[in-house]
mmCIF file of C-alpha atoms and ligand atoms in Angstrom:
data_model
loop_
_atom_site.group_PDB
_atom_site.id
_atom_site.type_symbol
_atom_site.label_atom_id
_atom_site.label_comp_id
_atom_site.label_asym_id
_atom_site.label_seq_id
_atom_site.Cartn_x
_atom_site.Cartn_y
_atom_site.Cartn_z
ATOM 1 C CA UNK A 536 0.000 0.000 0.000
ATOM 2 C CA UNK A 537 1.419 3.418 -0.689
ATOM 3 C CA UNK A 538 1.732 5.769 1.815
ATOM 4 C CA UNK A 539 -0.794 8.139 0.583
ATOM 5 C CA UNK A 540 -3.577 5.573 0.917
ATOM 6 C CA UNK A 541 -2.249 4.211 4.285
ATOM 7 C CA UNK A 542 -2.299 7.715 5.678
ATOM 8 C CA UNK A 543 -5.745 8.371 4.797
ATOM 9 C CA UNK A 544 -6.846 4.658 6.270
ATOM 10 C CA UNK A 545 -5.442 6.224 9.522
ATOM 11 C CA UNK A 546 -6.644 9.755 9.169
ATOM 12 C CA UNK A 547 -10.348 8.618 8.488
ATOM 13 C CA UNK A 548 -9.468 6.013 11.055
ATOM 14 C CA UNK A 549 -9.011 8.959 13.797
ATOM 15 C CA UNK A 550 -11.903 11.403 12.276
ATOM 16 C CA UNK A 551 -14.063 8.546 13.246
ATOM 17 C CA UNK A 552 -13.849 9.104 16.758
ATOM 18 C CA UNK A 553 -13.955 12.359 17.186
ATOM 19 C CA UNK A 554 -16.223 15.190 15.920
ATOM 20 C CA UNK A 555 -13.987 17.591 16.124
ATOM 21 C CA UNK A 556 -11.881 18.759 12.880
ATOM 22 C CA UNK A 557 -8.375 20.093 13.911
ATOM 23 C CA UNK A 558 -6.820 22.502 11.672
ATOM 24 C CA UNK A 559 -3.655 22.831 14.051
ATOM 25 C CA UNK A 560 -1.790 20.061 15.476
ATOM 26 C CA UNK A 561 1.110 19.828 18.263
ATOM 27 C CA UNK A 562 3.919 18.160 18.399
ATOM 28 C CA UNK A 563 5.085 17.441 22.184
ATOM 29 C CA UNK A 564 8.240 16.232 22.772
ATOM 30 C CA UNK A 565 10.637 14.751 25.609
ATOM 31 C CA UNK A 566 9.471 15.680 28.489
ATOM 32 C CA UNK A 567 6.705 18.051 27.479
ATOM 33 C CA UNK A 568 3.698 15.932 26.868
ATOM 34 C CA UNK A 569 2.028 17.501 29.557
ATOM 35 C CA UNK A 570 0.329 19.619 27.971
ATOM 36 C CA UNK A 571 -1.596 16.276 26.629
ATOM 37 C CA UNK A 572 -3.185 15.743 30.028
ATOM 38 C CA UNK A 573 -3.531 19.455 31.179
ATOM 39 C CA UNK A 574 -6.499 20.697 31.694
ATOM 40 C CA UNK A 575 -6.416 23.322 28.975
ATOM 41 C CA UNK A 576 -7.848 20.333 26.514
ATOM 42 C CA UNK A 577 -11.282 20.076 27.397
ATOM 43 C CA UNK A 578 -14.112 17.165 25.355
ATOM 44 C CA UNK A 579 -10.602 14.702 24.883
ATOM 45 C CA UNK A 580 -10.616 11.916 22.574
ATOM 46 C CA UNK A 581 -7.388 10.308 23.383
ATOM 47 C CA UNK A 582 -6.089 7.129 20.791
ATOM 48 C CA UNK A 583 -3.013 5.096 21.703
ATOM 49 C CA UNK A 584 -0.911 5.170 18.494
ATOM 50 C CA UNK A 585 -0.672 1.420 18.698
ATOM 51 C CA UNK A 586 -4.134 1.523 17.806
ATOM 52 C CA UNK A 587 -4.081 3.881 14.310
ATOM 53 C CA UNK A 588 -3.743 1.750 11.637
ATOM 54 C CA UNK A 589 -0.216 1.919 10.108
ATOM 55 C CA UNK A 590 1.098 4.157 13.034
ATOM 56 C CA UNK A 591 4.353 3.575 14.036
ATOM 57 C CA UNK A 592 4.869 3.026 17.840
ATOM 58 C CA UNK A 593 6.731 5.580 19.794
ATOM 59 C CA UNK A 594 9.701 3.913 22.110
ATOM 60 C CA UNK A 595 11.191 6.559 23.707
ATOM 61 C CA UNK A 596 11.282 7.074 27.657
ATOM 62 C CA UNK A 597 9.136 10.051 27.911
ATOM 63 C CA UNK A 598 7.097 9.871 25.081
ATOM 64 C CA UNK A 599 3.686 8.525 25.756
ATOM 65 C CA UNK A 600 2.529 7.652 22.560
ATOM 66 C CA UNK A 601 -0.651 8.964 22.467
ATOM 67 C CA UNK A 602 -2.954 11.272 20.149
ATOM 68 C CA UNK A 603 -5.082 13.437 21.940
ATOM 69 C CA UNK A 604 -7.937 15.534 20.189
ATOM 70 C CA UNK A 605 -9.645 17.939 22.117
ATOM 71 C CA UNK A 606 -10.726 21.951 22.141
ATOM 72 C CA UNK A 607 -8.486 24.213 23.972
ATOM 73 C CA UNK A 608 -10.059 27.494 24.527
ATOM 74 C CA UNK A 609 -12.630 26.493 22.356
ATOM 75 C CA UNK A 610 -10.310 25.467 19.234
ATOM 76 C CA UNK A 611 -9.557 22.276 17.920
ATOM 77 C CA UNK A 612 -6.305 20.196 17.945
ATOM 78 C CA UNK A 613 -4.686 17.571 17.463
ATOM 79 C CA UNK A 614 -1.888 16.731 19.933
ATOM 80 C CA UNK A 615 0.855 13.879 19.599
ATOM 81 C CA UNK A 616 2.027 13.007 23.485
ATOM 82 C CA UNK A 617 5.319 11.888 21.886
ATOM 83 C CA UNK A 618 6.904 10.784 18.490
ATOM 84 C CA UNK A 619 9.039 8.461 16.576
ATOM 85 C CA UNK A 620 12.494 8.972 15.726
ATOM 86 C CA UNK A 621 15.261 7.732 13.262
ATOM 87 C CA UNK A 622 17.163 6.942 16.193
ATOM 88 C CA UNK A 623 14.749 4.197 17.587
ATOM 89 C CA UNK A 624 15.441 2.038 14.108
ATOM 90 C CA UNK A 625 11.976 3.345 12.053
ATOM 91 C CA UNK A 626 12.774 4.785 8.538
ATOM 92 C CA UNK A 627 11.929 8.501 7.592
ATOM 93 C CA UNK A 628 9.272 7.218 5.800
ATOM 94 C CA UNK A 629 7.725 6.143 9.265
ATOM 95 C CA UNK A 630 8.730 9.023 11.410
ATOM 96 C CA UNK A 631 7.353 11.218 8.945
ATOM 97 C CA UNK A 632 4.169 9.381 8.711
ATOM 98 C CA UNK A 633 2.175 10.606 12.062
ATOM 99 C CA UNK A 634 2.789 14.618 10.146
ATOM 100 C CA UNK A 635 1.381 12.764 6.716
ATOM 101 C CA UNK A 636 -1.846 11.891 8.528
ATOM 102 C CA UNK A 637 -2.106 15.230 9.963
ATOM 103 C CA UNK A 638 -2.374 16.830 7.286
ATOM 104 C CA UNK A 639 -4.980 14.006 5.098
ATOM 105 C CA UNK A 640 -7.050 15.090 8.850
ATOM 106 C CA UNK A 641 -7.072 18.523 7.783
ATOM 107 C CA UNK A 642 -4.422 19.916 9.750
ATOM 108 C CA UNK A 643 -2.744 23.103 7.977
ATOM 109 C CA UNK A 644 -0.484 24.183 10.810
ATOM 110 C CA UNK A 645 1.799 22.154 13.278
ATOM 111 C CA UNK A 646 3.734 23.295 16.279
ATOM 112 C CA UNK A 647 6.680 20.785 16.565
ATOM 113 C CA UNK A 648 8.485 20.687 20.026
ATOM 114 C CA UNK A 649 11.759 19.290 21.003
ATOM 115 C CA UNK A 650 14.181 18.856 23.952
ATOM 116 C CA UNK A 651 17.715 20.060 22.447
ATOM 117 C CA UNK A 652 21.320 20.817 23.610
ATOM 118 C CA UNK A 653 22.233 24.554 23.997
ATOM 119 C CA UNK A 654 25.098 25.337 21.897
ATOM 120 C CA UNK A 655 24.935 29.313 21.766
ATOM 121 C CA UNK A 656 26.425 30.712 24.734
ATOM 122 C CA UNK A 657 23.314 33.081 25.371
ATOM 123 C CA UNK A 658 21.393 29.642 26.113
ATOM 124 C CA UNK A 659 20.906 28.165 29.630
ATOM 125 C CA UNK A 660 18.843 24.832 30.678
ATOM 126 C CA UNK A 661 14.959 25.816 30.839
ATOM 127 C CA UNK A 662 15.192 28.187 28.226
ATOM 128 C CA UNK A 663 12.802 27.985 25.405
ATOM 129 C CA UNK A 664 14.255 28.830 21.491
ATOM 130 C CA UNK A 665 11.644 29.469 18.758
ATOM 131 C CA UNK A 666 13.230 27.936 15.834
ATOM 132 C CA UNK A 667 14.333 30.480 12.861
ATOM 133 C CA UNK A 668 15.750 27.574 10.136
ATOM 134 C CA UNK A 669 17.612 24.708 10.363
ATOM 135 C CA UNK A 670 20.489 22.359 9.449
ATOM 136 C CA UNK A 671 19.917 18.583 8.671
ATOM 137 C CA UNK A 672 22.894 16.472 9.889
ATOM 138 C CA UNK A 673 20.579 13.297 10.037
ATOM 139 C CA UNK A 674 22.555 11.967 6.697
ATOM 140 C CA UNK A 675 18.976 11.537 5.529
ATOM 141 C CA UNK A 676 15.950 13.526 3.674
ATOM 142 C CA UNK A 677 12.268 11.714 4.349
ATOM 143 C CA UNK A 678 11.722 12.992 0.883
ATOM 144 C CA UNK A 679 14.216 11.061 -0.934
ATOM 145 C CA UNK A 680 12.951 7.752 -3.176
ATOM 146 C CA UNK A 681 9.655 8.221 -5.546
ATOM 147 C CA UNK A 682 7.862 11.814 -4.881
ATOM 148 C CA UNK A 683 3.963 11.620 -4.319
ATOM 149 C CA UNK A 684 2.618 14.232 -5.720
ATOM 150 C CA UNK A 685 -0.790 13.926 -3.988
ATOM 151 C CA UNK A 686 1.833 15.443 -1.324
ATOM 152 C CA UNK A 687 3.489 17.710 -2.655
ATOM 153 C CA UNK A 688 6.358 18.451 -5.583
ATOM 154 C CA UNK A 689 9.041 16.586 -6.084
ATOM 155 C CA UNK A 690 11.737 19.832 -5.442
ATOM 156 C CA UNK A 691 10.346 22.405 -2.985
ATOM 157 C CA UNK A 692 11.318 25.148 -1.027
ATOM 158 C CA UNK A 693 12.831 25.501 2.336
ATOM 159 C CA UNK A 694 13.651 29.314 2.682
ATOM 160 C CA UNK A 695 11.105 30.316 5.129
ATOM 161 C CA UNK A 696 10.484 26.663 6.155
ATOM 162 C CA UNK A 697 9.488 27.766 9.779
ATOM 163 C CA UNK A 698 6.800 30.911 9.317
ATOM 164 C CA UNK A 699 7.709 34.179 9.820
ATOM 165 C CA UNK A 700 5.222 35.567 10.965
ATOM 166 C CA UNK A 701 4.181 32.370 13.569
ATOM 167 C CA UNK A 702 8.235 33.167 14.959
ATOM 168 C CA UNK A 703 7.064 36.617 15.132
ATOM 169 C CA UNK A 704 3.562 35.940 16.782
ATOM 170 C CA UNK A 705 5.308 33.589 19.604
ATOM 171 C CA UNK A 706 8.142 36.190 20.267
ATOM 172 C CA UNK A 707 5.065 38.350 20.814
ATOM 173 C CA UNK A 708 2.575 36.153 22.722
ATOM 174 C CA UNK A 709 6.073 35.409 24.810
ATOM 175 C CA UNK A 710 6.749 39.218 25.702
ATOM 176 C CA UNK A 711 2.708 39.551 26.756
ATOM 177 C CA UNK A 712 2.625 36.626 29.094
ATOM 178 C CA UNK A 713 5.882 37.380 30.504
ATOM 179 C CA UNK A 714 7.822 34.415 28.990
ATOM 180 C CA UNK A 715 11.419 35.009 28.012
ATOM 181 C CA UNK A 716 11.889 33.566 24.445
ATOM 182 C CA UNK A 717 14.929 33.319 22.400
ATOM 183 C CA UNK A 718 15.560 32.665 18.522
ATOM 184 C CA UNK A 719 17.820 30.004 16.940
ATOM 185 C CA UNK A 720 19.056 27.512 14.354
ATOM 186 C CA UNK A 721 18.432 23.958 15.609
ATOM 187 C CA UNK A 722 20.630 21.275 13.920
ATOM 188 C CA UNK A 723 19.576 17.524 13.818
ATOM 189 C CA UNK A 724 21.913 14.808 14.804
ATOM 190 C CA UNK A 725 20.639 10.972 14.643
ATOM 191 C CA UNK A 726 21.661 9.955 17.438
ATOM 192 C CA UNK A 727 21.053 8.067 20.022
ATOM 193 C CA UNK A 728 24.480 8.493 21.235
ATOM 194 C CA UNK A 729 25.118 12.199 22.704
ATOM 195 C CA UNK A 730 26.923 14.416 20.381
ATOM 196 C CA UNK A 731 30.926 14.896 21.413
ATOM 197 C CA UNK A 732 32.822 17.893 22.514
ATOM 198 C CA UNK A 733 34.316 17.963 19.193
ATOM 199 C CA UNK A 734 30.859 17.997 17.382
ATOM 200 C CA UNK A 735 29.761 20.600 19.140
ATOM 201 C CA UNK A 736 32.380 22.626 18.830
ATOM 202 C CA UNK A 737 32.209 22.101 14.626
ATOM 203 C CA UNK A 738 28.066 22.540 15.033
ATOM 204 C CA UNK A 739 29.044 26.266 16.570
ATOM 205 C CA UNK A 740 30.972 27.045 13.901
ATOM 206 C CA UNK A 741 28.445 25.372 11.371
ATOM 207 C CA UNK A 742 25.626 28.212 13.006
ATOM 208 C CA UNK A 743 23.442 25.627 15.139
ATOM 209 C CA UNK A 744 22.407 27.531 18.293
ATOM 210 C CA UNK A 745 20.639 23.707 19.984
ATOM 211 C CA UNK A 746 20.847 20.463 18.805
ATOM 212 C CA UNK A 747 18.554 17.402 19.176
ATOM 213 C CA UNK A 748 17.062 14.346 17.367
ATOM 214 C CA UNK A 749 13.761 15.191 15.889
ATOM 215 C CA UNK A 750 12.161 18.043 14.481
ATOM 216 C CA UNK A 751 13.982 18.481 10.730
ATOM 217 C CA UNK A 752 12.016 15.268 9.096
ATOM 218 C CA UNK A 753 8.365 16.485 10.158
ATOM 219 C CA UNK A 754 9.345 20.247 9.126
ATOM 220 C CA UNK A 755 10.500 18.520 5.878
ATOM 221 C CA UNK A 756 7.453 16.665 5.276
ATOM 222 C CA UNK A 757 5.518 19.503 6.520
ATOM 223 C CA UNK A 758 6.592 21.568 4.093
ATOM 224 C CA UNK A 759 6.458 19.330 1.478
ATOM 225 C CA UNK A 760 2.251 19.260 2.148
ATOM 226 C CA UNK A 761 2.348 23.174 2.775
ATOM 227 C CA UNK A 762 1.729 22.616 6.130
ATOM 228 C CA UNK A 763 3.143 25.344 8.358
ATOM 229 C CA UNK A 764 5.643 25.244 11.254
ATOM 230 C CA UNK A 765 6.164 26.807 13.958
ATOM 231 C CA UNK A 766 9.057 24.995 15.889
ATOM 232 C CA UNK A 767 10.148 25.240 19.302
ATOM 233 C CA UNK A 768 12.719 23.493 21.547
ATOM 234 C CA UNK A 769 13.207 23.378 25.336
ATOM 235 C CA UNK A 770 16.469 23.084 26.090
ATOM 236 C CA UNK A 771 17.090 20.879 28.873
ATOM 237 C CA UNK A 772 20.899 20.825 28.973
ATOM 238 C CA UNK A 773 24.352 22.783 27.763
ATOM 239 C CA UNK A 774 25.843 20.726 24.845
ATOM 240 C CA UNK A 775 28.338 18.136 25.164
ATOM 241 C CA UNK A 776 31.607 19.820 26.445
ATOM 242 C CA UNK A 777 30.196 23.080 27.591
ATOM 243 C CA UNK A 778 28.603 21.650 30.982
ATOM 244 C CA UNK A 779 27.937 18.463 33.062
ATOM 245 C CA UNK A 780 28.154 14.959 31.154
ATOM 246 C CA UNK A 781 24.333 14.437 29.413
ATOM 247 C CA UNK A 782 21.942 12.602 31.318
ATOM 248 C CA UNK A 783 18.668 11.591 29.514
ATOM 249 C CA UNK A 784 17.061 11.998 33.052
ATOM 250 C CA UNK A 785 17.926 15.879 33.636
ATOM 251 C CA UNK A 786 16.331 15.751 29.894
ATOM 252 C CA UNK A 787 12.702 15.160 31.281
ATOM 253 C CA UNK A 788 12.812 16.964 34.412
ATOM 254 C CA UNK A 789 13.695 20.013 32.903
ATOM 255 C CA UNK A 790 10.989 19.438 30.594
ATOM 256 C CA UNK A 791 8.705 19.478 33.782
ATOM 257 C CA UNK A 792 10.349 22.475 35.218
ATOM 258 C CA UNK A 793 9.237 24.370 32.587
ATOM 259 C CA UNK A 794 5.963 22.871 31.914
ATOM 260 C CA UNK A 795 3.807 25.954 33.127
ATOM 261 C CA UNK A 796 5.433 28.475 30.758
ATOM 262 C CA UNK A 797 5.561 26.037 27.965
ATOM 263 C CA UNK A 798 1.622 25.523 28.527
ATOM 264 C CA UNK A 799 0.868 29.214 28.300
ATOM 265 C CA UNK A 800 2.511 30.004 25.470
ATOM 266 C CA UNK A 801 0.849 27.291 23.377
ATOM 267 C CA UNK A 802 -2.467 28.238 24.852
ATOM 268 C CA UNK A 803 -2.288 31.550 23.660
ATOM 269 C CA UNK A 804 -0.560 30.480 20.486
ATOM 270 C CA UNK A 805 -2.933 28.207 19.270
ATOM 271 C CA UNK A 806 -6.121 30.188 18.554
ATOM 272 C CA UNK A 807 -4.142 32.620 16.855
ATOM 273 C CA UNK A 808 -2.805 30.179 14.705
ATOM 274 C CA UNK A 809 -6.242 28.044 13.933
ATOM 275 C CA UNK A 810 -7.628 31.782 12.803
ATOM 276 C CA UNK A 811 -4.611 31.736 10.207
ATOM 277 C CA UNK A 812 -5.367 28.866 8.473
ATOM 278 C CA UNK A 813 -9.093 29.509 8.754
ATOM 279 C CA UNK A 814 -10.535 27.423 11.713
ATOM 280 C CA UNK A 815 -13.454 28.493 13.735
ATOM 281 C CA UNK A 816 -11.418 30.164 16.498
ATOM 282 C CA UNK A 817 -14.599 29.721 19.406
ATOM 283 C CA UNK A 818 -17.166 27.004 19.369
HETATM 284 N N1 HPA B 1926 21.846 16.557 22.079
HETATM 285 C C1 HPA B 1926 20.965 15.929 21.288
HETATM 286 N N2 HPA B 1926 19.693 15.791 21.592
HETATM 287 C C2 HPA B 1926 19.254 16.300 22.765
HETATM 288 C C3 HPA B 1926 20.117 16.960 23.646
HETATM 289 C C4 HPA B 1926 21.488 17.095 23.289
HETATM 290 O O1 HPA B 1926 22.307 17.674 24.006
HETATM 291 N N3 HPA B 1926 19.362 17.337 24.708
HETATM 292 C C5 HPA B 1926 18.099 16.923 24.477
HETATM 293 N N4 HPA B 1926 18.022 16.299 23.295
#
């Protein structure tokens, strides 16, 4: 089956228990799927992804694998508590799938969140980065093999790959509810090994200002569907060589020290966002 036709088995799959019709989804990442199970999501539908058809099945400590649709402040999303990555042995074709049926839901606008290294030296654990670009150093594209063009085209552009005016909009809603945020270029490593000293030190000079696992295949296949991003990591430690030895466990806790800013900012994000791409913004 082609992956067109497989997404929209699981997209119909997932419209079928719900009523609701996101036009904006969330990403959460390590450590951040709180916002999942907060409160702010009120008339939940919450599927296990072992139970989509053709989902792939998230592994990662922290992640919790789930896909919860529900209003928040009267809008409706779609939230993954969690996500596949290259690292845990899937192809890109499979960690970009979960953005693929997104979009065959209806979803025109994602926010993808990370945990990431700081690199820059303006960046301290807890802070969060709005992404401004990025630098792939997975060795891989999720678009490479045979293009779909029920997608998207075959060659497309990445210039303003994470929206302008979404960066702008969360620098904003950051400054109004008091929530210091920074900009930066996030670079993607494979991992699962930690990055070395060395690395780092060649990322810095490369431009990365954090560094993580995820993030650069779903923008990639975002884009590809004209879906738009809005990208933001937390990060949870300094990069190899610039503080203490990296510990997947300061990872999450960070994630839940800054759980109540992270929370606010997508709450006031997201209606503003939903109105973009033309979603009833109450009711
Ligand atoms: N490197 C890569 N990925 C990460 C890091 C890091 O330092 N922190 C959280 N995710």
């Amino acid at each position: 089956m082609d992956q067109y036709t497989s997404a929209t088995i699981a997209a119909e799959f997932v419209l079928s228990k719900t009523k609701l019709r996101p036009k904006v989804a969330i990403v959460l990442g390590s450590g951040l799927g709180a916002f999942g199970d907060s409160p702010s999501i009120t008339d939940a539908t919450r599927i296990s992804f072992g139970d989509i058809p053709n989902f792939p099945k998230s592994t990662a400590e922290g992640h919790a694998g789930k896909l919860v649709i529900g209003n928040v402040g009267g809008v409706p999303i779609a939230a993954m508590q969690g996500r596949v990555h290259f690292y845990e042995g899937y192809t890109m074709e499979q960690v970009v799938f979960p953005l693929r049926v997104l979009a065959r839901m209806g979803v025109r606008a994602v926010i993808l969140t990370n945990a990431a290294g700081g690199i820059s030296p303006k960046l301290e654990s807890g802070c969060l980065v709005v992404l401004t670009d990025h630098i792939n150093m997975l060795g891989h594209n999720p678009m490479s093999g045979p293009n779909d063009p029920r997608f998207g085209l075959r060659f497309f552009d990445m210039t303003a790959a994470y929206d302008p005016a979404y960066r702008a909009l969360a620098m904003k809603e950051g400054k109004r509810i008091g929530v210091k945020i920074h900009e930066g270029v996030y670079l993607a490593v494979s991992g699962p090994s930690y990055e070395t000293p060395a690395e780092i030190r060649a990322f810095q000079v490369m431009g990365a200002d954090v560094v993580g696992m995820s993030t650069v295949p779903e923008t990639i296949a975002a884009r590809h569907m004209g879906v738009k991003v809005l990208a933001i990591s937390c990060v949870t430690n300094l990069a190899a060589g610039l503080g203490a030895p990296l510990d997947h466990k300061e990872v999450l806790e960070v994630g839940e020290r800054v759980r109540g800013h992270f929370v606010a900012l997508l709450e006031s994000l997201i209606p503003q966002l939903a109105a973009d791409v033309g979603a009833p913004v109450k009711g």
